[in-house]
Amino acid sequence: MPFIPHTEADVREMLDTIGVSSIEELFAEIPEAIRAKPLEKVPEGLNEMELTRLMRERAASDDNGLRTFIGAGVYEHHVPAAVWEIATRGEYYSAYTPYQAEASQGTLQTIYEFQTMIAGLTGMDAANASLYEGGTALAEAILMAVRAHKGKSHRVLVPETVHPSYRQVAASYCGAQDVSVETVAFDPATGVVDPAALDAVEGDFAALVVPQPNFFGRLEDAQALAAKAAERGALVIATVNPMALALLTPPGEWGADIVVGEGQPLGLPMSSGGPFLGLMATTKKLVRQMPGRLVARTVDTDGREGFTLTLQAREQHIRRAKAKSNICTNQGLAMTAATIYMALVGEEGLQQVAGISHTNTRKLVDKLTAIDGVEPLFDGPFFHEAALKLPKPAAEVTQALAAQGILGGFELGREYDGLANGLLVCATETKTEADLDAYAEALKAVL
């Protein structure tokens, strides 16, 4: 899509119209200390031909035959060609705002179908459409839980087994709103939170976050954790991998009040870091506290079926501090692709993808732990990715593996003290037996 910037004459005309002499004067009220400094690492602009050539070169360098075994929140699943062939058709690709129901029935129905599928996957009553990615979805869920708690407590407990980036986003997002995000340690032998550890937490808290599976791929005792939170009058926020929900018990059946997650596994390529898709679903009791858009199915005055935004006015998004959330958009194209993906593969297809991914990870773990010095980091069941303990620092190992065309996993020492030798590995349905063998041979040679 061409981008035509304003000319100097355009800028001058706009400044004259509003009565200021320069861009600097326009933003003079912003304190100097918080103004962005010049972006020193941003190169000079390129013309269209040069930029196109650069992007082709970058794309070619990405397709260099590397086998990736990195998961850690972003997963290499097969995306059927039909998903983006349909999603990039003009009627989907350029459709955006659903505010005018009479002119956007197609967009509204797509959102409604997405919400229905996510509500079904999570076992919840309603889902929104949608949030930026998993981290902001968790942050919004925390704020939602605090609102629903009616000011009794502004504390929320977040286990260290929640994705580190999600915890960082939540702390940044919520800290300025007088919400305390407190971490709960995990058992170093099992890689999960011991429900009994919650008994030592003093005072009230508004919510407990329960990851299922957690960042290490381990399965938490979600039902016991949820029960502990309920005993204390706190809400339960589940963070999930939607692909895992094809096999695991839905959070709605083990006590979750709010469910969030990252929708990238549902038809979105890894794409050098985005865009992602934040999922959120909740109970009927809390639906009015949920941020983002909600689409409902209804009938018009002639009895014809139609779709419209519901339960919240457009104005609620633009009330600054009084709004439920200042997220007043959604990842429309990503949501559309996820809807198409789920419709194409269906319930059975999701189960197959999840099952094959898990089987491949189990095979990979068996092959790698057969190598001297490599062993599971934690005991217990996992889904789709697993943490291993190596006989030397994981960062050294992954660097050596990369030289052999293997992206070997996520080095846990980057986020967790004392786990420098920990490596998180993942294998999805895209991996063949030959891929698994190639990794095992490469790791054996490196060690």
CSV table of C-alpha atoms in Angstrom, one decimal:
chain,number,residue,atom,x,y,z
A,1,MET,CA,0.0,0.0,0.0
A,2,PRO,CA,1.6,3.3,-1.1
A,3,PHE,CA,2.4,5.8,1.7
A,4,ILE,CA,2.3,9.5,0.6
A,5,PRO,CA,3.6,11.7,3.5
A,6,HIS,CA,2.7,15.3,3.9
A,7,THR,CA,4.7,17.8,2.0
A,8,GLU,CA,6.4,20.8,3.8
A,9,ALA,CA,3.7,23.0,2.3
A,10,ASP,CA,1.0,20.7,3.8
A,11,VAL,CA,2.6,20.9,7.2
A,12,ARG,CA,2.9,24.7,7.0
A,13,GLU,CA,-0.7,25.1,6.0
A,14,MET,CA,-1.9,22.9,8.9
A,15,LEU,CA,0.3,24.8,11.4
A,16,ASP,CA,-1.0,28.2,10.1
A,17,THR,CA,-4.6,27.0,10.4
A,18,ILE,CA,-4.2,26.1,14.1
A,19,GLY,CA,-2.1,29.1,14.9
A,20,VAL,CA,1.3,27.7,15.9
A,21,SER,CA,4.6,28.5,14.3
A,22,SER,CA,6.3,25.1,14.3
A,23,ILE,CA,5.9,21.4,15.3
A,24,GLU,CA,8.1,22.2,18.3
A,25,GLU,CA,5.6,24.8,19.5
A,26,LEU,CA,2.7,22.4,19.0
A,27,PHE,CA,4.2,20.0,21.5
A,28,ALA,CA,5.8,22.5,23.8
A,29,GLU,CA,3.5,21.5,26.7
A,30,ILE,CA,5.3,18.0,26.8
A,31,PRO,CA,8.1,18.2,29.4
A,32,GLU,CA,11.5,17.9,27.8
A,33,ALA,CA,12.5,15.0,30.1
A,34,ILE,CA,9.9,12.6,28.6
A,35,ARG,CA,10.2,13.6,25.0
A,36,ALA,CA,11.6,10.9,22.6
A,37,LYS,CA,15.2,11.5,21.7
A,38,PRO,CA,16.4,11.2,18.1
A,39,LEU,CA,16.3,7.6,16.9
A,40,GLU,CA,20.0,7.1,16.2
A,41,LYS,CA,19.7,3.5,14.9
A,42,VAL,CA,17.0,4.2,12.4
A,43,PRO,CA,18.6,4.5,8.9
A,44,GLU,CA,17.9,7.1,6.3
A,45,GLY,CA,14.8,6.6,4.3
A,46,LEU,CA,14.7,4.6,1.1
A,47,ASN,CA,12.8,5.0,-2.1
A,48,GLU,CA,10.2,2.4,-3.2
A,49,MET,CA,12.6,0.4,-5.4
A,50,GLU,CA,15.3,0.3,-2.7
A,51,LEU,CA,12.9,-0.7,0.0
A,52,THR,CA,11.4,-3.5,-2.1
A,53,ARG,CA,14.8,-4.9,-2.8
A,54,LEU,CA,15.7,-4.8,0.9
A,55,MET,CA,12.6,-6.6,1.9
A,56,ARG,CA,13.1,-9.3,-0.7
A,57,GLU,CA,16.7,-9.8,0.6
A,58,ARG,CA,15.4,-10.0,4.2
A,59,ALA,CA,12.7,-12.5,3.2
A,60,ALA,CA,15.2,-14.6,1.3
A,61,SER,CA,17.5,-14.7,4.3
A,62,ASP,CA,14.7,-15.9,6.5
A,63,ASP,CA,14.1,-18.9,4.2
A,64,ASN,CA,17.5,-20.5,4.8
A,65,GLY,CA,16.6,-24.0,5.7
A,66,LEU,CA,16.9,-23.6,9.5
A,67,ARG,CA,15.0,-26.2,11.5
A,68,THR,CA,13.3,-24.4,14.5
A,69,PHE,CA,12.6,-26.0,17.8
A,70,ILE,CA,11.8,-22.8,19.6
A,71,GLY,CA,8.4,-22.4,21.1
A,72,ALA,CA,8.2,-20.1,24.2
A,73,GLY,CA,4.9,-18.5,23.2
A,74,VAL,CA,5.2,-18.4,19.4
A,75,TYR,CA,4.8,-21.7,17.5
A,76,GLU,CA,5.6,-22.9,14.0
A,77,HIS,CA,2.4,-24.5,12.9
A,78,HIS,CA,1.3,-25.3,9.4
A,79,VAL,CA,-1.0,-22.6,8.0
A,80,PRO,CA,-3.1,-24.0,5.1
A,81,ALA,CA,-2.8,-21.8,2.0
A,82,ALA,CA,-6.5,-21.2,2.0
A,83,VAL,CA,-6.3,-19.2,5.2
A,84,TRP,CA,-4.5,-16.2,3.9
A,85,GLU,CA,-5.8,-16.6,0.3
A,86,ILE,CA,-9.2,-15.9,1.8
A,87,ALA,CA,-8.1,-13.4,4.5
A,88,THR,CA,-6.3,-11.2,2.0
A,89,ARG,CA,-9.3,-10.9,-0.4
A,90,GLY,CA,-10.4,-7.3,-0.6
A,91,GLU,CA,-13.7,-7.8,1.3
A,92,TYR,CA,-11.8,-9.2,4.3
A,93,TYR,CA,-8.5,-7.4,4.0
A,94,SER,CA,-9.7,-3.9,3.9
A,95,ALA,CA,-12.9,-4.3,6.0
A,96,TYR,CA,-12.3,-2.7,9.4
A,97,THR,CA,-14.7,-0.8,11.6
A,98,PRO,CA,-18.0,-2.5,12.7
A,99,TYR,CA,-19.5,0.5,14.3
A,100,GLN,CA,-22.1,1.1,11.5
A,101,ALA,CA,-24.0,-2.2,11.5
A,102,GLU,CA,-26.0,-1.4,8.4
A,103,ALA,CA,-22.7,-1.2,6.4
A,104,SER,CA,-20.6,-3.9,8.0
A,105,GLN,CA,-22.6,-7.1,8.4
A,106,GLY,CA,-19.8,-9.2,7.0
A,107,THR,CA,-17.2,-7.9,9.4
A,108,LEU,CA,-19.7,-8.2,12.3
A,109,GLN,CA,-20.6,-11.8,11.4
A,110,THR,CA,-16.9,-12.8,11.2
A,111,ILE,CA,-16.2,-11.3,14.6
A,112,TYR,CA,-19.3,-13.1,16.0
A,113,GLU,CA,-18.1,-16.4,14.6
A,114,PHE,CA,-14.7,-15.8,16.1
A,115,GLN,CA,-16.1,-15.0,19.5
A,116,THR,CA,-18.3,-18.1,19.4
A,117,MET,CA,-15.4,-20.4,18.5
A,118,ILE,CA,-13.2,-18.9,21.3
A,119,ALA,CA,-16.0,-19.2,23.8
A,120,GLY,CA,-16.4,-22.8,22.8
A,121,LEU,CA,-12.7,-23.6,23.1
A,122,THR,CA,-12.3,-22.0,26.5
A,123,GLY,CA,-15.6,-23.2,27.9
A,124,MET,CA,-16.7,-19.7,28.8
A,125,ASP,CA,-19.9,-17.8,28.2
A,126,ALA,CA,-18.6,-15.0,26.0
A,127,ALA,CA,-15.4,-13.8,24.2
A,128,ASN,CA,-14.4,-10.4,22.8
A,129,ALA,CA,-12.7,-9.4,19.6
A,130,SER,CA,-10.0,-8.8,20.4
A,131,LEU,CA,-6.8,-7.6,22.1
A,132,TYR,CA,-3.3,-6.9,20.8
A,133,GLU,CA,-1.5,-10.0,22.0
A,134,GLY,CA,-1.3,-12.3,25.0
A,135,GLY,CA,0.6,-9.9,27.3
A,136,THR,CA,-1.9,-7.1,27.0
A,137,ALA,CA,-4.7,-9.5,27.2
A,138,LEU,CA,-3.4,-10.6,30.6
A,139,ALA,CA,-2.9,-7.0,31.7
A,140,GLU,CA,-6.5,-6.2,30.7
A,141,ALA,CA,-7.8,-9.2,32.5
A,142,ILE,CA,-6.0,-8.1,35.7
A,143,LEU,CA,-7.6,-4.7,35.5
A,144,MET,CA,-10.9,-6.3,34.8
A,145,ALA,CA,-10.6,-8.6,37.9
A,146,VAL,CA,-9.7,-5.6,40.1
A,147,ARG,CA,-12.8,-3.7,38.9
A,148,ALA,CA,-14.9,-6.7,39.5
A,149,HIS,CA,-13.5,-7.1,43.0
A,150,LYS,CA,-15.1,-3.8,43.8
A,151,GLY,CA,-12.0,-2.2,45.3
A,152,LYS,CA,-11.5,-4.7,48.0
A,153,SER,CA,-8.0,-5.4,46.9
A,154,HIS,CA,-5.7,-4.2,44.2
A,155,ARG,CA,-3.3,-7.2,44.6
A,156,VAL,CA,-3.1,-9.9,41.9
A,157,LEU,CA,-0.9,-13.0,42.2
A,158,VAL,CA,1.0,-14.0,39.1
A,159,PRO,CA,3.1,-17.2,39.2
A,160,GLU,CA,6.7,-17.2,37.9
A,161,THR,CA,5.5,-19.9,35.5
A,162,VAL,CA,3.5,-17.4,33.5
A,163,HIS,CA,5.3,-16.3,30.4
A,164,PRO,CA,8.0,-13.8,31.4
A,165,SER,CA,7.0,-11.2,28.8
A,166,TYR,CA,3.4,-11.4,29.9
A,167,ARG,CA,4.5,-10.7,33.5
A,168,GLN,CA,6.6,-7.7,32.4
A,169,VAL,CA,3.7,-6.3,30.3
A,170,ALA,CA,1.3,-6.8,33.2
A,171,ALA,CA,3.6,-5.1,35.7
A,172,SER,CA,4.1,-2.1,33.4
A,173,TYR,CA,0.5,-1.8,32.3
A,174,CYS,CA,-1.0,-2.2,35.8
A,175,GLY,CA,1.6,-0.5,38.0
A,176,ALA,CA,0.6,3.0,37.0
A,177,GLN,CA,-3.0,2.2,37.9
A,178,ASP,CA,-2.3,1.3,41.5
A,179,VAL,CA,-2.5,-2.4,40.9
A,180,SER,CA,0.1,-4.6,42.6
A,181,VAL,CA,1.3,-7.5,40.5
A,182,GLU,CA,3.0,-10.0,42.9
A,183,THR,CA,4.9,-13.1,41.8
A,184,VAL,CA,4.4,-16.6,43.2
A,185,ALA,CA,7.4,-18.9,43.1
A,186,PHE,CA,7.3,-22.3,41.5
A,187,ASP,CA,8.7,-25.6,42.9
A,188,PRO,CA,12.2,-26.1,41.4
A,189,ALA,CA,11.7,-29.8,41.3
A,190,THR,CA,8.4,-29.9,39.3
A,191,GLY,CA,8.3,-26.5,37.5
A,192,VAL,CA,4.8,-25.8,38.7
A,193,VAL,CA,3.2,-23.9,41.6
A,194,ASP,CA,2.3,-25.9,44.7
A,195,PRO,CA,-1.3,-25.1,45.6
A,196,ALA,CA,-0.4,-25.3,49.3
A,197,ALA,CA,2.0,-22.4,48.8
A,198,LEU,CA,-1.0,-20.1,48.5
A,199,ASP,CA,-1.8,-20.7,52.1
A,200,ALA,CA,1.2,-18.7,53.0
A,201,VAL,CA,0.0,-15.6,51.2
A,202,GLU,CA,-1.3,-13.1,53.7
A,203,GLY,CA,-4.2,-10.7,53.1
A,204,ASP,CA,-6.8,-10.4,50.4
A,205,PHE,CA,-6.0,-10.5,46.7
A,206,ALA,CA,-8.3,-9.8,43.7
A,207,ALA,CA,-7.2,-12.6,41.4
A,208,LEU,CA,-4.8,-15.5,40.9
A,209,VAL,CA,-3.4,-16.1,37.4
A,210,VAL,CA,-3.2,-19.8,36.4
A,211,PRO,CA,-1.2,-20.7,33.3
A,212,GLN,CA,-2.2,-23.9,31.6
A,213,PRO,CA,0.1,-25.1,30.2
A,214,ASN,CA,2.7,-22.9,31.9
A,215,PHE,CA,5.8,-21.3,30.3
A,216,PHE,CA,7.9,-24.5,30.8
A,217,GLY,CA,5.2,-26.6,29.0
A,218,ARG,CA,4.2,-28.2,32.4
A,219,LEU,CA,0.6,-28.8,33.3
A,220,GLU,CA,-0.3,-27.0,36.5
A,221,ASP,CA,-2.8,-28.4,39.0
A,222,ALA,CA,-5.2,-25.9,37.7
A,223,GLN,CA,-8.3,-27.1,39.5
A,224,ALA,CA,-6.6,-27.1,42.9
A,225,LEU,CA,-5.1,-23.6,42.3
A,226,ALA,CA,-8.5,-22.3,41.2
A,227,ALA,CA,-10.2,-23.8,44.3
A,228,LYS,CA,-7.6,-22.1,46.6
A,229,ALA,CA,-8.3,-18.7,44.9
A,230,ALA,CA,-12.1,-19.2,45.3
A,231,GLU,CA,-11.6,-20.0,49.0
A,232,ARG,CA,-10.1,-16.6,49.4
A,233,GLY,CA,-12.8,-14.8,47.4
A,234,ALA,CA,-10.5,-14.1,44.5
A,235,LEU,CA,-11.1,-14.5,40.8
A,236,VAL,CA,-9.2,-16.9,38.6
A,237,ILE,CA,-7.5,-15.7,35.4
A,238,ALA,CA,-6.4,-18.5,33.1
A,239,THR,CA,-3.6,-18.0,30.5
A,240,VAL,CA,-3.8,-20.6,27.8
A,241,ASN,CA,-2.4,-21.9,24.6
A,242,PRO,CA,-5.5,-22.2,22.4
A,243,MET,CA,-4.1,-25.2,20.6
A,244,ALA,CA,-3.7,-27.1,23.9
A,245,LEU,CA,-7.4,-26.6,24.5
A,246,ALA,CA,-8.1,-29.1,21.7
A,247,LEU,CA,-6.9,-31.7,24.2
A,248,LEU,CA,-7.0,-30.3,27.7
A,249,THR,CA,-10.0,-29.6,29.9
A,250,PRO,CA,-11.4,-26.1,29.1
A,251,PRO,CA,-10.7,-23.5,31.8
A,252,GLY,CA,-14.4,-22.9,32.2
A,253,GLU,CA,-14.7,-26.4,33.6
A,254,TRP,CA,-11.9,-26.1,36.2
A,255,GLY,CA,-12.9,-22.7,37.7
A,256,ALA,CA,-11.6,-19.9,35.6
A,257,ASP,CA,-13.5,-16.6,35.6
A,258,ILE,CA,-11.5,-15.0,32.9
A,259,VAL,CA,-9.4,-16.7,30.1
A,260,VAL,CA,-6.7,-15.0,28.1
A,261,GLY,CA,-4.1,-16.2,25.7
A,262,GLU,CA,-2.2,-15.7,22.5
A,263,GLY,CA,-4.0,-16.6,19.3
A,264,GLN,CA,-0.9,-16.9,17.1
A,265,PRO,CA,-1.1,-20.7,16.9
A,266,LEU,CA,-4.5,-20.4,15.1
A,267,GLY,CA,-3.4,-19.7,11.6
A,268,LEU,CA,-0.9,-16.8,12.1
A,269,PRO,CA,2.7,-17.2,10.8
A,270,MET,CA,5.6,-16.4,13.2
A,271,SER,CA,6.3,-13.5,10.8
A,272,SER,CA,9.4,-12.0,12.5
A,273,GLY,CA,7.5,-11.1,15.6
A,274,GLY,CA,3.9,-10.3,14.8
A,275,PRO,CA,1.2,-9.3,14.4
A,276,PHE,CA,-0.2,-11.3,17.3
A,277,LEU,CA,-3.7,-11.8,18.5
A,278,GLY,CA,-4.9,-11.4,22.1
A,279,LEU,CA,-7.7,-13.7,23.2
A,280,MET,CA,-10.1,-13.0,26.1
A,281,ALA,CA,-13.2,-14.8,27.3
A,282,THR,CA,-15.2,-14.7,30.5
A,283,THR,CA,-18.4,-15.6,32.3
A,284,LYS,CA,-21.8,-14.1,31.9
A,285,LYS,CA,-21.4,-12.5,35.3
A,286,LEU,CA,-18.3,-10.5,34.3
A,287,VAL,CA,-19.2,-9.8,30.7
A,288,ARG,CA,-19.9,-6.1,31.3
A,289,GLN,CA,-16.5,-5.7,32.8
A,290,MET,CA,-14.8,-7.0,29.6
A,291,PRO,CA,-12.9,-4.5,27.4
A,292,GLY,CA,-12.9,-4.6,23.6
A,293,ARG,CA,-15.7,-5.2,21.2
A,294,LEU,CA,-18.6,-7.6,21.7
A,295,VAL,CA,-20.8,-8.6,18.7
A,296,ALA,CA,-24.2,-10.2,19.2
A,297,ARG,CA,-26.7,-11.9,16.8
A,298,THR,CA,-30.1,-10.4,16.7
A,299,VAL,CA,-33.1,-9.7,14.3
A,300,ASP,CA,-34.2,-6.5,12.7
A,301,THR,CA,-37.8,-5.1,12.7
A,302,ASP,CA,-38.6,-7.5,9.8
A,303,GLY,CA,-37.4,-10.5,11.6
A,304,ARG,CA,-34.2,-10.9,9.5
A,305,GLU,CA,-31.1,-12.1,11.3
A,306,GLY,CA,-28.3,-9.5,11.7
A,307,PHE,CA,-25.3,-8.7,13.8
A,308,THR,CA,-24.4,-5.7,15.9
A,309,LEU,CA,-22.1,-4.4,18.6
A,310,THR,CA,-23.7,-4.9,22.0
A,311,LEU,CA,-23.5,-4.2,25.8
A,312,GLN,CA,-21.3,-1.2,25.4
A,313,ALA,CA,-21.5,2.1,23.6
A,314,ARG,CA,-18.8,3.4,21.4
A,315,GLU,CA,-18.3,6.2,23.8
A,316,GLN,CA,-17.0,3.9,26.5
A,317,HIS,CA,-13.8,3.5,24.6
A,318,ILE,CA,-13.0,7.2,24.5
A,319,ARG,CA,-13.6,8.2,28.1
A,320,ARG,CA,-9.9,8.3,29.0
A,321,ALA,CA,-9.4,7.2,32.6
A,322,LYS,CA,-13.1,6.4,33.0
A,323,ALA,CA,-13.2,3.9,30.2
A,324,LYS,CA,-13.0,0.2,30.9
A,325,SER,CA,-10.0,0.2,28.6
A,326,ASN,CA,-8.4,2.5,26.1
A,327,ILE,CA,-8.1,-0.4,23.7
A,328,CYS,CA,-10.7,0.6,21.2
A,329,THR,CA,-9.6,-1.5,18.3
A,330,ASN,CA,-9.0,-5.1,17.6
A,331,GLN,CA,-6.5,-7.2,15.6
A,332,GLY,CA,-9.1,-7.4,12.8
A,333,LEU,CA,-7.1,-9.1,10.1
A,334,ALA,CA,-5.4,-11.5,12.5
A,335,MET,CA,-8.8,-12.4,14.1
A,336,THR,CA,-10.2,-13.0,10.6
A,337,ALA,CA,-7.3,-15.4,9.7
A,338,ALA,CA,-7.8,-17.2,13.0
A,339,THR,CA,-11.6,-17.6,12.3
A,340,ILE,CA,-10.9,-19.0,8.9
A,341,TYR,CA,-8.2,-21.4,10.2
A,342,MET,CA,-10.5,-22.8,12.9
A,343,ALA,CA,-13.4,-23.1,10.4
A,344,LEU,CA,-11.1,-24.9,7.9
A,345,VAL,CA,-9.5,-27.4,10.3
A,346,GLY,CA,-12.5,-27.9,12.6
A,347,GLU,CA,-12.6,-29.6,15.9
A,348,GLU,CA,-11.1,-32.8,14.7
A,349,GLY,CA,-8.3,-31.0,12.9
A,350,LEU,CA,-7.4,-29.0,16.0
A,351,GLN,CA,-7.2,-32.2,18.0
A,352,GLN,CA,-4.9,-33.8,15.3
A,353,VAL,CA,-2.6,-30.8,15.3
A,354,ALA,CA,-2.3,-30.7,19.0
A,355,GLY,CA,-1.9,-34.4,19.3
A,356,ILE,CA,0.8,-34.7,16.7
A,357,SER,CA,2.6,-31.7,18.1
A,358,HIS,CA,2.6,-33.3,21.6
A,359,THR,CA,3.7,-36.7,20.2
A,360,ASN,CA,6.6,-35.1,18.3
A,361,THR,CA,7.7,-33.2,21.5
A,362,ARG,CA,7.7,-36.5,23.5
A,363,LYS,CA,9.7,-38.2,20.8
A,364,LEU,CA,12.2,-35.3,20.7
A,365,VAL,CA,12.6,-35.3,24.5
A,366,ASP,CA,13.2,-39.1,24.4
A,367,LYS,CA,15.9,-38.7,21.7
A,368,LEU,CA,17.6,-35.8,23.4
A,369,THR,CA,17.6,-37.3,26.9
A,370,ALA,CA,19.2,-40.4,25.5
A,371,ILE,CA,22.4,-38.3,25.1
A,372,ASP,CA,24.8,-38.3,28.0
A,373,GLY,CA,24.3,-35.3,30.3
A,374,VAL,CA,20.9,-34.3,29.0
A,375,GLU,CA,17.9,-34.9,31.3
A,376,PRO,CA,14.5,-33.4,31.9
A,377,LEU,CA,14.6,-30.3,34.0
A,378,PHE,CA,11.3,-31.0,35.7
A,379,ASP,CA,9.3,-34.1,36.6
A,380,GLY,CA,5.7,-34.4,35.5
A,381,PRO,CA,3.4,-34.1,32.4
A,382,PHE,CA,3.8,-31.4,29.8
A,383,PHE,CA,2.2,-30.3,26.6
A,384,HIS,CA,3.9,-29.6,23.3
A,385,GLU,CA,7.2,-28.2,24.8
A,386,ALA,CA,9.5,-29.3,27.6
A,387,ALA,CA,12.4,-28.0,29.6
A,388,LEU,CA,15.7,-29.9,29.5
A,389,LYS,CA,18.9,-29.6,31.6
A,390,LEU,CA,22.1,-29.6,29.7
A,391,PRO,CA,25.6,-30.3,31.0
A,392,LYS,CA,26.8,-26.8,29.9
A,393,PRO,CA,25.2,-23.3,29.5
A,394,ALA,CA,22.3,-23.4,27.1
A,395,ALA,CA,23.4,-20.2,25.4
A,396,GLU,CA,26.6,-21.8,24.2
A,397,VAL,CA,24.8,-24.9,23.0
A,398,THR,CA,22.2,-23.0,21.0
A,399,GLN,CA,24.9,-20.9,19.3
A,400,ALA,CA,26.7,-24.0,18.2
A,401,LEU,CA,23.5,-25.6,17.1
A,402,ALA,CA,22.6,-22.6,15.0
A,403,ALA,CA,25.8,-23.0,13.1
A,404,GLN,CA,24.5,-26.4,12.1
A,405,GLY,CA,21.1,-25.1,10.9
A,406,ILE,CA,19.2,-25.9,14.1
A,407,LEU,CA,17.4,-23.3,16.2
A,408,GLY,CA,17.6,-25.4,19.3
A,409,GLY,CA,15.2,-23.8,21.8
A,410,PHE,CA,14.8,-21.0,24.3
A,411,GLU,CA,17.6,-20.5,26.9
A,412,LEU,CA,15.8,-20.3,30.2
A,413,GLY,CA,18.7,-18.5,31.8
A,414,ARG,CA,17.6,-15.4,29.9
A,415,GLU,CA,14.6,-15.1,32.2
A,416,TYR,CA,15.3,-17.3,35.3
A,417,ASP,CA,18.2,-17.1,37.7
A,418,GLY,CA,19.8,-20.5,38.3
A,419,LEU,CA,18.6,-22.0,35.0
A,420,ALA,CA,21.6,-21.1,32.8
A,421,ASN,CA,21.8,-24.8,31.7
A,422,GLY,CA,18.0,-25.0,31.1
A,423,LEU,CA,16.7,-25.2,27.5
A,424,LEU,CA,13.0,-25.1,26.5
A,425,VAL,CA,12.4,-27.1,23.4
A,426,CYS,CA,9.3,-27.5,21.2
A,427,ALA,CA,8.3,-29.7,18.3
A,428,THR,CA,5.0,-29.1,16.4
A,429,GLU,CA,3.2,-31.0,13.7
A,430,THR,CA,5.6,-29.5,11.1
A,431,LYS,CA,8.5,-31.7,12.3
A,432,THR,CA,9.3,-35.0,10.7
A,433,GLU,CA,11.2,-38.0,12.2
A,434,ALA,CA,14.2,-36.9,10.1
A,435,ASP,CA,14.0,-33.4,11.7
A,436,LEU,CA,14.0,-34.9,15.2
A,437,ASP,CA,16.9,-37.2,14.4
A,438,ALA,CA,18.9,-34.3,12.9
A,439,TYR,CA,18.5,-32.3,16.1
A,440,ALA,CA,19.6,-35.2,18.3
A,441,GLU,CA,22.6,-35.8,16.1
A,442,ALA,CA,23.6,-32.1,16.1
A,443,LEU,CA,23.1,-31.8,19.9
A,444,LYS,CA,25.2,-35.0,20.5
A,445,ALA,CA,28.0,-33.5,18.3
A,446,VAL,CA,27.9,-30.2,20.1
A,447,LEU,CA,28.0,-31.7,23.6
